[in-house]
């Protein structure tokens, strides 16, 4: 089994509901960070995101995790109209212990995670060693709304 991390975000509709449904569907989730409300970074004018990071203990490869991410987004009826546009659900493979991928549709570790407080702050809750030395770029606001179980009433 391998430790992996997925980043989740939503800024359309029932944001917390989309995150809850995705986490419930992951299957090999062992922990979920707190939930952060985040100003959008890049892209068109849009509403604030709710973001969290899920930790998995999995036998899936990074490629298999990408397929899981796409399936979770499809179940949330995500529509891709424009890059960094609003979305019901966005799920990214952030990190897979011992695995590095550099392909056209998948880069692991995630190539922009160090630039994003909405990734590094929740990731740091679950894996402080991965956030060690990280400095917040202060792009947009990122505020912790509360713990996963506190806000959802659910564990992973």
mmCIF file of C-alpha atoms in Angstrom:
data_model
loop_
_atom_site.group_PDB
_atom_site.id
_atom_site.type_symbol
_atom_site.label_atom_id
_atom_site.label_comp_id
_atom_site.label_asym_id
_atom_site.label_seq_id
_atom_site.Cartn_x
_atom_site.Cartn_y
_atom_site.Cartn_z
ATOM 1 C CA UNK A 1 0.000 0.000 0.000
ATOM 2 C CA UNK A 2 1.151 3.518 -0.791
ATOM 3 C CA UNK A 3 0.342 6.883 0.739
ATOM 4 C CA UNK A 4 -1.146 9.372 -1.725
ATOM 5 C CA UNK A 5 -2.868 12.747 -1.526
ATOM 6 C CA UNK A 6 -5.691 14.188 -3.609
ATOM 7 C CA UNK A 7 -6.661 17.861 -3.658
ATOM 8 C CA UNK A 8 -10.384 18.622 -3.857
ATOM 9 C CA UNK A 9 -12.146 21.888 -4.632
ATOM 10 C CA UNK A 10 -15.612 23.178 -5.482
ATOM 11 C CA UNK A 11 -17.098 26.609 -6.125
ATOM 12 C CA UNK A 12 -20.468 25.891 -7.722
ATOM 13 C CA UNK A 13 -23.703 24.716 -6.141
ATOM 14 C CA UNK A 14 -23.536 22.761 -2.888
ATOM 15 C CA UNK A 15 -19.763 23.084 -2.501
ATOM 16 C CA UNK A 16 -19.485 21.080 0.708
ATOM 17 C CA UNK A 17 -21.910 18.485 -0.646
ATOM 18 C CA UNK A 18 -19.725 17.900 -3.707
ATOM 19 C CA UNK A 19 -16.645 17.489 -1.495
ATOM 20 C CA UNK A 20 -18.500 15.092 0.838
ATOM 21 C CA UNK A 21 -19.725 12.933 -2.048
ATOM 22 C CA UNK A 22 -16.232 12.750 -3.548
ATOM 23 C CA UNK A 23 -14.592 11.758 -0.254
ATOM 24 C CA UNK A 24 -17.277 9.132 0.362
ATOM 25 C CA UNK A 25 -16.561 7.647 -3.073
ATOM 26 C CA UNK A 26 -12.779 7.438 -2.775
ATOM 27 C CA UNK A 27 -12.798 4.100 -0.966
ATOM 28 C CA UNK A 28 -9.233 3.983 0.380
ATOM 29 C CA UNK A 29 -9.300 7.358 2.137
ATOM 30 C CA UNK A 30 -7.731 7.354 5.606
ATOM 31 C CA UNK A 31 -7.879 11.066 6.530
ATOM 32 C CA UNK A 32 -9.245 14.394 5.320
ATOM 33 C CA UNK A 33 -7.832 17.803 6.145
ATOM 34 C CA UNK A 34 -9.836 20.712 7.403
ATOM 35 C CA UNK A 35 -11.949 22.626 4.903
ATOM 36 C CA UNK A 36 -10.608 25.921 3.582
ATOM 37 C CA UNK A 37 -12.491 28.717 1.855
ATOM 38 C CA UNK A 38 -10.338 30.227 -0.841
ATOM 39 C CA UNK A 39 -10.473 33.158 -3.200
ATOM 40 C CA UNK A 40 -10.112 32.003 -6.822
ATOM 41 C CA UNK A 41 -6.612 32.289 -8.292
ATOM 42 C CA UNK A 42 -6.452 32.943 -12.032
ATOM 43 C CA UNK A 43 -9.280 32.451 -14.464
ATOM 44 C CA UNK A 44 -12.491 34.458 -14.830
ATOM 45 C CA UNK A 45 -14.476 36.186 -12.083
ATOM 46 C CA UNK A 46 -16.077 33.467 -9.967
ATOM 47 C CA UNK A 47 -17.146 32.550 -6.467
ATOM 48 C CA UNK A 48 -14.966 31.304 -3.631
ATOM 49 C CA UNK A 49 -13.856 27.688 -3.441
ATOM 50 C CA UNK A 50 -14.058 25.184 -0.662
ATOM 51 C CA UNK A 51 -10.876 23.096 -0.642
ATOM 52 C CA UNK A 52 -9.619 20.050 1.238
ATOM 53 C CA UNK A 53 -6.989 17.341 0.851
ATOM 54 C CA UNK A 54 -7.681 13.619 1.215
ATOM 55 C CA UNK A 55 -5.012 11.128 2.267
ATOM 56 C CA UNK A 56 -5.224 7.641 0.812
ATOM 57 C CA UNK A 57 -3.589 4.350 1.700
ATOM 58 C CA UNK A 58 -3.855 2.773 -1.711
ATOM 59 C CA UNK A 59 -2.589 0.197 -4.149
ATOM 60 C CA UNK A 60 -3.495 2.483 -7.058
ATOM 61 C CA UNK A 61 -0.814 4.023 -9.264
ATOM 62 C CA UNK A 62 -0.759 7.743 -10.051
ATOM 63 C CA UNK A 63 -2.376 6.923 -13.407
ATOM 64 C CA UNK A 64 -5.145 4.945 -11.668
ATOM 65 C CA UNK A 65 -5.660 7.861 -9.272
ATOM 66 C CA UNK A 66 -6.037 10.234 -12.220
ATOM 67 C CA UNK A 67 -8.803 7.994 -13.554
ATOM 68 C CA UNK A 68 -10.443 8.081 -10.121
ATOM 69 C CA UNK A 69 -10.239 11.899 -10.131
ATOM 70 C CA UNK A 70 -11.911 12.056 -13.537
ATOM 71 C CA UNK A 71 -14.656 9.669 -12.420
ATOM 72 C CA UNK A 72 -15.331 11.747 -9.288
ATOM 73 C CA UNK A 73 -15.547 14.923 -11.374
ATOM 74 C CA UNK A 74 -17.888 13.229 -13.853
ATOM 75 C CA UNK A 75 -20.177 12.079 -11.044
ATOM 76 C CA UNK A 76 -20.389 15.732 -9.940
ATOM 77 C CA UNK A 77 -21.330 16.634 -13.523
ATOM 78 C CA UNK A 78 -18.316 18.869 -13.932
ATOM 79 C CA UNK A 79 -18.333 20.804 -17.202
ATOM 80 C CA UNK A 80 -14.996 22.013 -18.583
ATOM 81 C CA UNK A 81 -15.694 25.283 -20.386
ATOM 82 C CA UNK A 82 -12.562 27.300 -19.695
ATOM 83 C CA UNK A 83 -9.242 26.810 -17.946
ATOM 84 C CA UNK A 84 -9.429 27.620 -14.239
ATOM 85 C CA UNK A 85 -13.125 28.371 -14.612
ATOM 86 C CA UNK A 86 -15.800 27.655 -12.004
ATOM 87 C CA UNK A 87 -16.546 24.007 -11.310
ATOM 88 C CA UNK A 88 -18.727 21.718 -9.264
ATOM 89 C CA UNK A 89 -15.707 19.580 -8.420
ATOM 90 C CA UNK A 90 -12.008 19.598 -9.176
ATOM 91 C CA UNK A 91 -9.870 16.684 -7.992
ATOM 92 C CA UNK A 92 -6.101 16.586 -8.539
ATOM 93 C CA UNK A 93 -3.436 13.990 -7.802
ATOM 94 C CA UNK A 94 -1.007 15.911 -5.599
ATOM 95 C CA UNK A 95 1.480 13.336 -4.367
ATOM 96 C CA UNK A 96 2.088 9.592 -4.476
ATOM 97 C CA UNK A 97 4.884 8.290 -2.241
ATOM 98 C CA UNK A 98 7.757 6.950 -4.313
ATOM 99 C CA UNK A 99 6.210 7.857 -7.662
ATOM 100 C CA UNK A 100 7.158 10.625 -10.081
ATOM 101 C CA UNK A 101 5.252 11.137 -13.325
ATOM 102 C CA UNK A 102 5.900 13.685 -16.066
ATOM 103 C CA UNK A 103 3.443 13.096 -18.895
ATOM 104 C CA UNK A 104 1.275 15.429 -20.962
ATOM 105 C CA UNK A 105 -1.883 14.743 -18.923
ATOM 106 C CA UNK A 106 -0.364 13.927 -15.519
ATOM 107 C CA UNK A 107 2.501 15.400 -13.500
ATOM 108 C CA UNK A 108 3.187 14.067 -9.998
ATOM 109 C CA UNK A 109 4.054 15.698 -7.671
ATOM 110 C CA UNK A 110 1.530 18.307 -8.796
ATOM 111 C CA UNK A 111 3.519 20.996 -10.628
ATOM 112 C CA UNK A 112 1.827 24.024 -9.023
ATOM 113 C CA UNK A 113 1.071 22.780 -5.523
ATOM 114 C CA UNK A 114 3.837 24.871 -3.913
ATOM 115 C CA UNK A 115 2.255 28.010 -5.413
ATOM 116 C CA UNK A 116 -1.147 27.352 -3.851
ATOM 117 C CA UNK A 117 -2.003 27.962 -0.232
ATOM 118 C CA UNK A 118 -5.304 26.117 -0.789
ATOM 119 C CA UNK A 119 -3.247 22.974 -1.421
ATOM 120 C CA UNK A 120 -0.325 23.401 0.966
ATOM 121 C CA UNK A 121 -2.266 24.481 4.045
ATOM 122 C CA UNK A 122 -4.567 21.442 4.107
ATOM 123 C CA UNK A 123 -1.762 19.142 2.912
ATOM 124 C CA UNK A 124 0.382 20.405 5.795
ATOM 125 C CA UNK A 125 -2.289 19.267 8.256
ATOM 126 C CA UNK A 126 -1.998 15.683 7.024
ATOM 127 C CA UNK A 127 1.673 15.531 6.010
ATOM 128 C CA UNK A 128 3.684 18.301 7.675
ATOM 129 C CA UNK A 129 6.887 16.890 6.196
ATOM 130 C CA UNK A 130 5.607 17.666 2.672
ATOM 131 C CA UNK A 131 4.969 21.311 3.620
ATOM 132 C CA UNK A 132 8.261 21.784 5.439
ATOM 133 C CA UNK A 133 9.972 24.954 4.235
ATOM 134 C CA UNK A 134 6.944 26.064 2.206
ATOM 135 C CA UNK A 135 6.312 29.807 2.175
ATOM 136 C CA UNK A 136 2.810 31.143 1.505
ATOM 137 C CA UNK A 137 2.880 33.178 -1.740
ATOM 138 C CA UNK A 138 -0.019 35.300 -0.371
ATOM 139 C CA UNK A 139 -2.019 34.976 -3.590
ATOM 140 C CA UNK A 140 -5.678 35.180 -2.709
ATOM 141 C CA UNK A 141 -7.192 34.513 0.667
ATOM 142 C CA UNK A 142 -7.249 31.059 2.213
ATOM 143 C CA UNK A 143 -9.150 30.649 5.483
ATOM 144 C CA UNK A 144 -9.752 27.476 7.456
ATOM 145 C CA UNK A 145 -13.512 27.007 7.954
ATOM 146 C CA UNK A 146 -13.224 24.030 10.292
ATOM 147 C CA UNK A 147 -12.331 20.380 10.609
ATOM 148 C CA UNK A 148 -13.748 17.857 8.151
ATOM 149 C CA UNK A 149 -15.671 15.898 10.781
ATOM 150 C CA UNK A 150 -16.877 19.114 12.425
ATOM 151 C CA UNK A 151 -18.314 20.514 9.173
ATOM 152 C CA UNK A 152 -19.588 17.303 7.604
ATOM 153 C CA UNK A 153 -20.368 15.124 10.618
ATOM 154 C CA UNK A 154 -18.418 12.373 8.850
ATOM 155 C CA UNK A 155 -15.030 10.760 9.017
ATOM 156 C CA UNK A 156 -13.201 9.715 5.889
#
